[in-house]
CSV table of C-alpha atoms in Angstrom, one decimal:
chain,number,residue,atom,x,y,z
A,1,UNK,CA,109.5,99.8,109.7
A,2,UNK,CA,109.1,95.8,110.2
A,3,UNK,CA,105.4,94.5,110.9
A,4,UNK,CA,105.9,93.6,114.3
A,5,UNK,CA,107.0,97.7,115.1
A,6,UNK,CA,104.0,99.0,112.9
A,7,UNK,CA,100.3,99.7,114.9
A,8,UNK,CA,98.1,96.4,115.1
A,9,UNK,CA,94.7,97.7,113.1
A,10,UNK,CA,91.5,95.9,114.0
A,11,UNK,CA,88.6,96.3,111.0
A,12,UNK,CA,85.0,96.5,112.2
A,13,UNK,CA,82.8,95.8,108.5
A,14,UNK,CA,83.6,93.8,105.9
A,15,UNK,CA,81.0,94.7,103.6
A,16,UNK,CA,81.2,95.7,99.6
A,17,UNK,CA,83.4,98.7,100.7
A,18,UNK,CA,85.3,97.0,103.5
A,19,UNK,CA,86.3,94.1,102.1
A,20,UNK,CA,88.6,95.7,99.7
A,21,UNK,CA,90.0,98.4,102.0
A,22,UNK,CA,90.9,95.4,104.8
A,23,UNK,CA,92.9,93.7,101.9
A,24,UNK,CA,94.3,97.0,101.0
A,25,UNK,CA,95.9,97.3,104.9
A,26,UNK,CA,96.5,93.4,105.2
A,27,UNK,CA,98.4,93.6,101.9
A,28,UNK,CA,100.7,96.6,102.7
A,29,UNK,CA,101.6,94.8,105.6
A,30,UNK,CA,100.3,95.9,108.4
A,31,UNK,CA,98.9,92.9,111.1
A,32,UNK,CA,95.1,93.2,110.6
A,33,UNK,CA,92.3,92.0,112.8
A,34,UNK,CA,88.8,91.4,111.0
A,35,UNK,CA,85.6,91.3,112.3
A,36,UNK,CA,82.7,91.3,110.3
A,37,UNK,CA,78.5,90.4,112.1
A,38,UNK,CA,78.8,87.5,109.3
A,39,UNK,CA,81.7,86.3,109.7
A,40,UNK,CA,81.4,84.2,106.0
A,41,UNK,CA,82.2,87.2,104.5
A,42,UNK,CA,85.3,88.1,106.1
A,43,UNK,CA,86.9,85.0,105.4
A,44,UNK,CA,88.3,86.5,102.0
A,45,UNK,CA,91.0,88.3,104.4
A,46,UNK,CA,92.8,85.3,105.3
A,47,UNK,CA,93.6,84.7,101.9
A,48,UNK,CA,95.6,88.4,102.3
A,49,UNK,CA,97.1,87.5,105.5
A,50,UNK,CA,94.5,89.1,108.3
A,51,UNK,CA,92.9,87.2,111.1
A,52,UNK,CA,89.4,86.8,111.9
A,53,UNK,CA,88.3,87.3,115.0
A,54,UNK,CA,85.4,87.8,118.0
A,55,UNK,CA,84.4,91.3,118.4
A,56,UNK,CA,86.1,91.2,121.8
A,57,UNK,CA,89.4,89.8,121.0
A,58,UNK,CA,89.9,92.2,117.4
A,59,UNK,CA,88.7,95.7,120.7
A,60,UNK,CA,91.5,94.0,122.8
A,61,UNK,CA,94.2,93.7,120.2
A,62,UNK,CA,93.9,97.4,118.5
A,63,UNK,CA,96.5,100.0,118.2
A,64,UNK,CA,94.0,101.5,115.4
A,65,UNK,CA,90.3,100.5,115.1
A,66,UNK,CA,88.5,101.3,111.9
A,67,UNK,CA,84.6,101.0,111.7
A,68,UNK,CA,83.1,100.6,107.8
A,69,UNK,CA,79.4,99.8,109.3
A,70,UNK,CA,75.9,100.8,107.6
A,71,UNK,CA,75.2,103.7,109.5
A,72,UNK,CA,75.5,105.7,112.7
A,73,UNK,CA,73.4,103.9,115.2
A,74,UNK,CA,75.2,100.8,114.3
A,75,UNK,CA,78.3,102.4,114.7
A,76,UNK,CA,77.5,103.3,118.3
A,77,UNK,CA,76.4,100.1,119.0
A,78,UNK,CA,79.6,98.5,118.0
A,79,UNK,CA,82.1,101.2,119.6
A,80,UNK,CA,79.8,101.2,122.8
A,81,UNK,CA,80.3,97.2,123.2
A,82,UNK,CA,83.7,97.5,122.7
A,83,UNK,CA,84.4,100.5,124.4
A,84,UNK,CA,85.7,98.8,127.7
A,85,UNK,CA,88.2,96.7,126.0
A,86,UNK,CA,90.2,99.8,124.5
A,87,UNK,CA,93.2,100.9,125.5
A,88,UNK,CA,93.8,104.4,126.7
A,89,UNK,CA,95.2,105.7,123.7
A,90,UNK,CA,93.4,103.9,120.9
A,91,UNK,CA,92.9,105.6,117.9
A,92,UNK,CA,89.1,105.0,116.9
A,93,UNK,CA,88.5,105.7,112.8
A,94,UNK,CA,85.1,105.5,111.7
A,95,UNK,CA,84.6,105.6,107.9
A,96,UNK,CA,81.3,104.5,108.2
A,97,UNK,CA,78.8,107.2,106.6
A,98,UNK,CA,76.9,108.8,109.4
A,99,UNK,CA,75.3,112.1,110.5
A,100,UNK,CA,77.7,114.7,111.7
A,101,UNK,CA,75.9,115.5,115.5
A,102,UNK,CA,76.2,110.9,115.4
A,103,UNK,CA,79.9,111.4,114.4
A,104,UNK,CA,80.4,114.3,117.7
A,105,UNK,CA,78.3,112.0,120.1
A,106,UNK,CA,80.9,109.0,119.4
A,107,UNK,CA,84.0,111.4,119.5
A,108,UNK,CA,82.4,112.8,122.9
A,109,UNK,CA,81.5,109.3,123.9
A,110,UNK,CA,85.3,108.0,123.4
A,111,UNK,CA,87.4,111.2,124.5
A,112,UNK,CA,85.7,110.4,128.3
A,113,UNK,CA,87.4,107.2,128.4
A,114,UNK,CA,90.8,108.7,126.7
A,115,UNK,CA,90.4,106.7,123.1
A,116,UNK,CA,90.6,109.1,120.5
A,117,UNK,CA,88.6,109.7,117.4
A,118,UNK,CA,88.5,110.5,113.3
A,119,UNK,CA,85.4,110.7,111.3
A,120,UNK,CA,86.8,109.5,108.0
A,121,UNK,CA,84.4,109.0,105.4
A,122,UNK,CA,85.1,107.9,102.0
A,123,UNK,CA,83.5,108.5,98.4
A,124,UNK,CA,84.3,106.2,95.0
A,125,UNK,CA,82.7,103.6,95.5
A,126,UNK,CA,83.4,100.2,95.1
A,127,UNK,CA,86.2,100.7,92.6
A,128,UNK,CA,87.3,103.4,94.5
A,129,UNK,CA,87.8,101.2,97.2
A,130,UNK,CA,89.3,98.0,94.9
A,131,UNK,CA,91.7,100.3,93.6
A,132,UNK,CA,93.0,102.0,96.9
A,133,UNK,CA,91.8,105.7,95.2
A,134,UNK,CA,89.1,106.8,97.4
A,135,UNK,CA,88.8,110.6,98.8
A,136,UNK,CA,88.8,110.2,102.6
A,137,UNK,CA,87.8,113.3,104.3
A,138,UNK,CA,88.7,113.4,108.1
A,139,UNK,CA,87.3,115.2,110.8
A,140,UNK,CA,89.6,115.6,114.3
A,141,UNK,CA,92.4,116.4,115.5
A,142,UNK,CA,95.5,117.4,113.5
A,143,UNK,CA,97.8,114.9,115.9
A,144,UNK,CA,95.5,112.1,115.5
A,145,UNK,CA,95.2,112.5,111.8
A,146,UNK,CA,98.8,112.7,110.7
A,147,UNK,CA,98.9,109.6,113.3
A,148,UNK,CA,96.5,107.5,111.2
A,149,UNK,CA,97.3,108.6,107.2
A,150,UNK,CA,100.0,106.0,106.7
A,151,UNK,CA,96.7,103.9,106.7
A,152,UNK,CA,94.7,105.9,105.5
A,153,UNK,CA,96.7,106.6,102.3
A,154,UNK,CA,97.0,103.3,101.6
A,155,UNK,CA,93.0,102.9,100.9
A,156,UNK,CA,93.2,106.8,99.2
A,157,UNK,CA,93.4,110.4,99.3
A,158,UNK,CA,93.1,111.6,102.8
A,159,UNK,CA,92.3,114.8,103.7
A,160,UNK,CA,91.9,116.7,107.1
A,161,UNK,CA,89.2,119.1,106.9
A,162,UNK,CA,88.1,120.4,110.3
A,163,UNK,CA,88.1,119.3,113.7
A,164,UNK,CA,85.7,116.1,114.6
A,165,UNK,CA,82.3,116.1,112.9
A,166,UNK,CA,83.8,117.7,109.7
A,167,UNK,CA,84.6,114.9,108.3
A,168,UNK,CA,81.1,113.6,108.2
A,169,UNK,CA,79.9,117.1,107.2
A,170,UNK,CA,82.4,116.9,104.1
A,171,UNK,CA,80.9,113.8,103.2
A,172,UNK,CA,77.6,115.1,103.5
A,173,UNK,CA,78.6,117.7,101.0
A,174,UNK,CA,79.8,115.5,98.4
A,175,UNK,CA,77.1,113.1,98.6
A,176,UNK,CA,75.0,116.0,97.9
A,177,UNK,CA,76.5,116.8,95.0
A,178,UNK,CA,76.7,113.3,94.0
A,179,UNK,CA,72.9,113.1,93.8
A,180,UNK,CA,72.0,116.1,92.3
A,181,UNK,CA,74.5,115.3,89.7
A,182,UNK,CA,73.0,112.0,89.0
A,183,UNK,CA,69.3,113.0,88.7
A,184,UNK,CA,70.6,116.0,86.5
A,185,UNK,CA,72.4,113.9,83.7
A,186,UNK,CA,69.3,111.5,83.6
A,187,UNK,CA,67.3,113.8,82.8
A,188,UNK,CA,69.5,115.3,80.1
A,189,UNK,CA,70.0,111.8,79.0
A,190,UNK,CA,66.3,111.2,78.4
A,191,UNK,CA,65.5,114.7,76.9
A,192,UNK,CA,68.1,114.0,74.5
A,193,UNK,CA,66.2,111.3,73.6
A,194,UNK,CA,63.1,112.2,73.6
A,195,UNK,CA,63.8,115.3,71.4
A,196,UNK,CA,65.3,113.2,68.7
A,197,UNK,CA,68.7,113.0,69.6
A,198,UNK,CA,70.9,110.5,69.8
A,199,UNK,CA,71.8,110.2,74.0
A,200,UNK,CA,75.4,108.6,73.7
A,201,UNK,CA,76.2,111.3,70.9
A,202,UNK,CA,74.9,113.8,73.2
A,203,UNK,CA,76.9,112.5,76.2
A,204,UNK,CA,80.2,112.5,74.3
A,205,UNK,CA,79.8,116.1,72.9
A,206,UNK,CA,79.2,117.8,76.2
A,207,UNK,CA,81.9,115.7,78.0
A,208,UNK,CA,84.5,118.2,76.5
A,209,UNK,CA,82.8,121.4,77.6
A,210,UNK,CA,81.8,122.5,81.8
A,211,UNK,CA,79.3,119.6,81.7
A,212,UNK,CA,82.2,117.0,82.4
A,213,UNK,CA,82.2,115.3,85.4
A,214,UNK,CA,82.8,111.7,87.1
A,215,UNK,CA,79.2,111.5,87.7
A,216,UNK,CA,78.4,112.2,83.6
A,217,UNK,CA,81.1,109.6,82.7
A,218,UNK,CA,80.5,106.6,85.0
A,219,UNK,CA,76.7,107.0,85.5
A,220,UNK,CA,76.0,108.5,82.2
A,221,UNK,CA,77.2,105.5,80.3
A,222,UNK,CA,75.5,103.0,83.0
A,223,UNK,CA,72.2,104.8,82.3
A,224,UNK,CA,73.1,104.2,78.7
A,225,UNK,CA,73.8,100.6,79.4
A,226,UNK,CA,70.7,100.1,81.7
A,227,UNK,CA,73.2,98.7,83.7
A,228,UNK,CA,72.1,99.1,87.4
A,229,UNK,CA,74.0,96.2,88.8
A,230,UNK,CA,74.5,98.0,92.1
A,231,UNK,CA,78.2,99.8,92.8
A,232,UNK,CA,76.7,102.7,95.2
A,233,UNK,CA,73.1,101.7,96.2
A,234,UNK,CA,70.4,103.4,96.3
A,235,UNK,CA,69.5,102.5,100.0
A,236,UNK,CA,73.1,104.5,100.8
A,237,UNK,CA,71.9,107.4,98.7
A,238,UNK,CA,68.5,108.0,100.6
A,239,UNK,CA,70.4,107.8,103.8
A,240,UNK,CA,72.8,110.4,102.8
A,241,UNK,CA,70.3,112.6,101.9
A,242,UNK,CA,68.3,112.4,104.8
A,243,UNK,CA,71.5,113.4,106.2
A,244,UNK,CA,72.1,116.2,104.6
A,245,UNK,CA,68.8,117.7,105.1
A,246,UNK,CA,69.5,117.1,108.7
A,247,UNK,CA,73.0,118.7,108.9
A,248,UNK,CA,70.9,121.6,106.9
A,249,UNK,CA,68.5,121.9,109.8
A,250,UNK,CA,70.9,121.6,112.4
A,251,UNK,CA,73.1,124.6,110.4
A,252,UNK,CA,69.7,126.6,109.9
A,253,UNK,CA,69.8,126.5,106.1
A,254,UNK,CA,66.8,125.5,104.1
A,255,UNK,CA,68.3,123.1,100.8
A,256,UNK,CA,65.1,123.3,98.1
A,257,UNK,CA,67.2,121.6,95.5
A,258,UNK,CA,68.4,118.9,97.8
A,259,UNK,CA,64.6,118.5,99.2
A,260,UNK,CA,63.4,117.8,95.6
A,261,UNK,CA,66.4,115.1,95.0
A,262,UNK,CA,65.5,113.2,98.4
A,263,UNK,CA,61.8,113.0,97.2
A,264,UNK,CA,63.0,111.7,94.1
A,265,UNK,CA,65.6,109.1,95.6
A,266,UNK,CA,63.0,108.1,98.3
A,267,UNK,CA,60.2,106.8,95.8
A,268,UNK,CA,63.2,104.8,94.0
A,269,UNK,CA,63.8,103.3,97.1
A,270,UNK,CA,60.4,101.8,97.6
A,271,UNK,CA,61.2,99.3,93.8
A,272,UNK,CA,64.9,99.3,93.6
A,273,UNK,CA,66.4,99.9,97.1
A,274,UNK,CA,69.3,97.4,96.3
A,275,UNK,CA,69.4,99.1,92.8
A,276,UNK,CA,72.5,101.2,91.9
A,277,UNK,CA,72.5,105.0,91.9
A,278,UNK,CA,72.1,105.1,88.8
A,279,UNK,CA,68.6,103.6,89.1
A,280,UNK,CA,67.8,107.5,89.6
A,281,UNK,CA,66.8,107.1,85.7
A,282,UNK,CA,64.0,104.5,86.4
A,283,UNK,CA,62.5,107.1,88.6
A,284,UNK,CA,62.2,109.6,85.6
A,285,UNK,CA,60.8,107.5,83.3
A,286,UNK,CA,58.4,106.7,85.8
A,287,UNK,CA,57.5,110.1,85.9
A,288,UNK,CA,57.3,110.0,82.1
A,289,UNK,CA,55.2,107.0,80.7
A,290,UNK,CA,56.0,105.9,77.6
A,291,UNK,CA,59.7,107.4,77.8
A,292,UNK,CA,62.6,105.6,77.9
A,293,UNK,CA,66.5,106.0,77.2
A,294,UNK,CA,67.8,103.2,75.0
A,295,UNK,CA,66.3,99.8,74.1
A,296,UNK,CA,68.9,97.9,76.3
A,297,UNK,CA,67.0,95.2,79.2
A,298,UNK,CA,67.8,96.5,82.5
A,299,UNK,CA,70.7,94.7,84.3
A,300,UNK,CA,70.3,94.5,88.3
C-alpha cells in the first residue's frame, strides 16, 4: 500500500509516551498529523516526517485520530472540541489512561455523531514506547479494531479484550498489579537489608524461582541504583489507582490490598510526584527511620 492510499492519522499528545509512538507511525510511513497543547514539544516529529498542526486542521484531516492525553477529563475536552470537525466515519483511538465509565461516556459521546471508538491503553513505559513493544489492550468493537491494528502494531502488542470500556478496565488491572508489585519487591529489597543480607544478592537468587517478574527486574535494580529519574511517574500511578478503586466500586467489589497500595502511593505523591515508580522505596524507608537500601545518592 503506497502512503497516499494508507488512512491519514492525526496524534492528539506528544508527551514522554507520545512522542515516541508519533515517530513510530510517522516512521512506518503513514502521513501523520501532530498536535501537541505546547506545540515546542512536537516539533521533534518533523524531523520524522509528520506535520504540526492547529487542533482544528489535524480533527479535519483524520482518517484515524489517536489521543495520548493525561487523563480522562482532558480527553473529553479535546474530542468534544473537535467533535464537529470529524468525519462520519472517523475512527477515534484513545490510548490515554482513563476511568472505564470516562472511556463509555466518550464512546457514547462519539457513536451519536457516527465517529467510532477504541479505548486502547498501553503499559511499558517509556521504553516500551521507544521501542515500539508496548501491550495495547483495546476495548470496542471487533470491526473497528482489526480496522485500526496495522497502527496499532506498529507502537506494540495489541490486543482486543471486550467491547468499549474494556480496554480501560484491562489497563486498570495491570496497573494494579503493577503497583502492588512495586511496593512488594521494595519491601523485600529493604528487609534483605536490614536482616543482614546482601539486597542485589538477594534479587539475583530469587529471580530464577516464581518471584521473577518485569517489575523485580527493572524496578528492583533502580531501587538498587536509587535511581528515580522518572520513566513511569508517580503522579500516573496515584491516578491509576484511584481508578481502580473506582472501577472496584462501580463493579461492587471491595480491593483491601489495592486500598493499602493507594495510601501508600498517595503520601509519595505529596515529596516526589514527578518521582519514578520506583520512588515507592522512599516511602518505606519513610516509614522506617534509620533504614535504608544501599549507600547510592538518589538520582531524580
Amino acid at each position: 500500500m503506497t502512503k497516499e492510499n494508507l488512512p491519514q492519522i492525526s496524534f492528539f499528545g506528544t508527551g514522554l509516551m507520545g512522542l515516541p509512538m508519533a515517530s513510530l507511525i510517522s516512521l512506518a510511513g503513514y502521513p501523520l498529523t501532530a498536535w501537541n497543547r505546547t506545540r515546542a514539544k512536537a516539533e521533534p516529529l518533523l524531523g520524522v516526517g509528520a506535520r504540526i498542526a492547529d487542533m482544528p486542521d489535524a480533527a479535519r484531516s483524520a482518517d484515524i485520530v489517536i489521543t495520548m492525553l493525561e487523563d480522562g477529563p482532558v480527553v473529553l475536552q479535546v474530542i468534544t472540541s473537535i467533535l464537529p470537525l470529524l468525519r462520519p466515519g472517523t475512527l477515534v483511538i484513545d490510548m490515554s489512561s482513563t476511568r472505564q465509565s470516562e472511556a463509555l461516556q466518550i464512546h457514547d459521546l462519539l457513536k451519536k455523531h457516527h465517529v467510532s471508538f477504541l479505548d486502547a491503553p498501553v503499559s511499558g513505559g517509556v521504553l516500551g514506547a521507544e521501542a515500539g513493544t508496548l501491550a495495547i489492550m483495546a476495548g470496542g468493537a471487533l470491526s473497528d479494531f482489526e480496522r485500526a491494528e496495522p497502527v496499532l502494531k506498529i507502537m506494540g502488542h495489541p490486543t482486543r479484550v471486550g467491547p468499549a470500556g474494556c480496554g480501560q478496565l484491562a489497563k486498570l488491572c495491570n496497573q494494579l498489579i503493577v503497583g502492588g508489585t512495586i511496593s512488594i519487591v521494595a519491601e523485600a529489597l529493604l528487609l534483605a537489608q536490614a536482616g543482614g543480607a546482601d539486597p542485589a544478592a538477594v534479587r539475583a537468587a530469587i529471580r530464577g524461582g516464581f518471584a521473577e517478574s518485569r517489575i523485580l527486574e527493572v524496578h528492583g535494580q533502580r531501587m538498587l541504583d536509587r535511581n528515580f529519574v522518572p520513566g513511569g511517574q508517580v503522579k500516573s500511578q496515584v491516578k491509576d489507582m484511584d481508578n481502580i478503586l473506582a472501577a472496584a466500586r462501580d463493579a461492587g467489589l471491595r480491593l483491601p490490598v489495592t486500598s493499602l497500595v493507594t495510601d501508600l502511593y498517595h503520601h509519595i505523591q505529596e515529596t516526589f510526584a514527578n518521582a519514578d515508580q520506583a520512588a515507592a522505596l522512599l516511602a518505606l524507608e519513610a516509614l522506617n527511620p534509620g533504614k535504608r537500601l544501599g549507600a547510592s545518592d538518589d538520582q531524580f
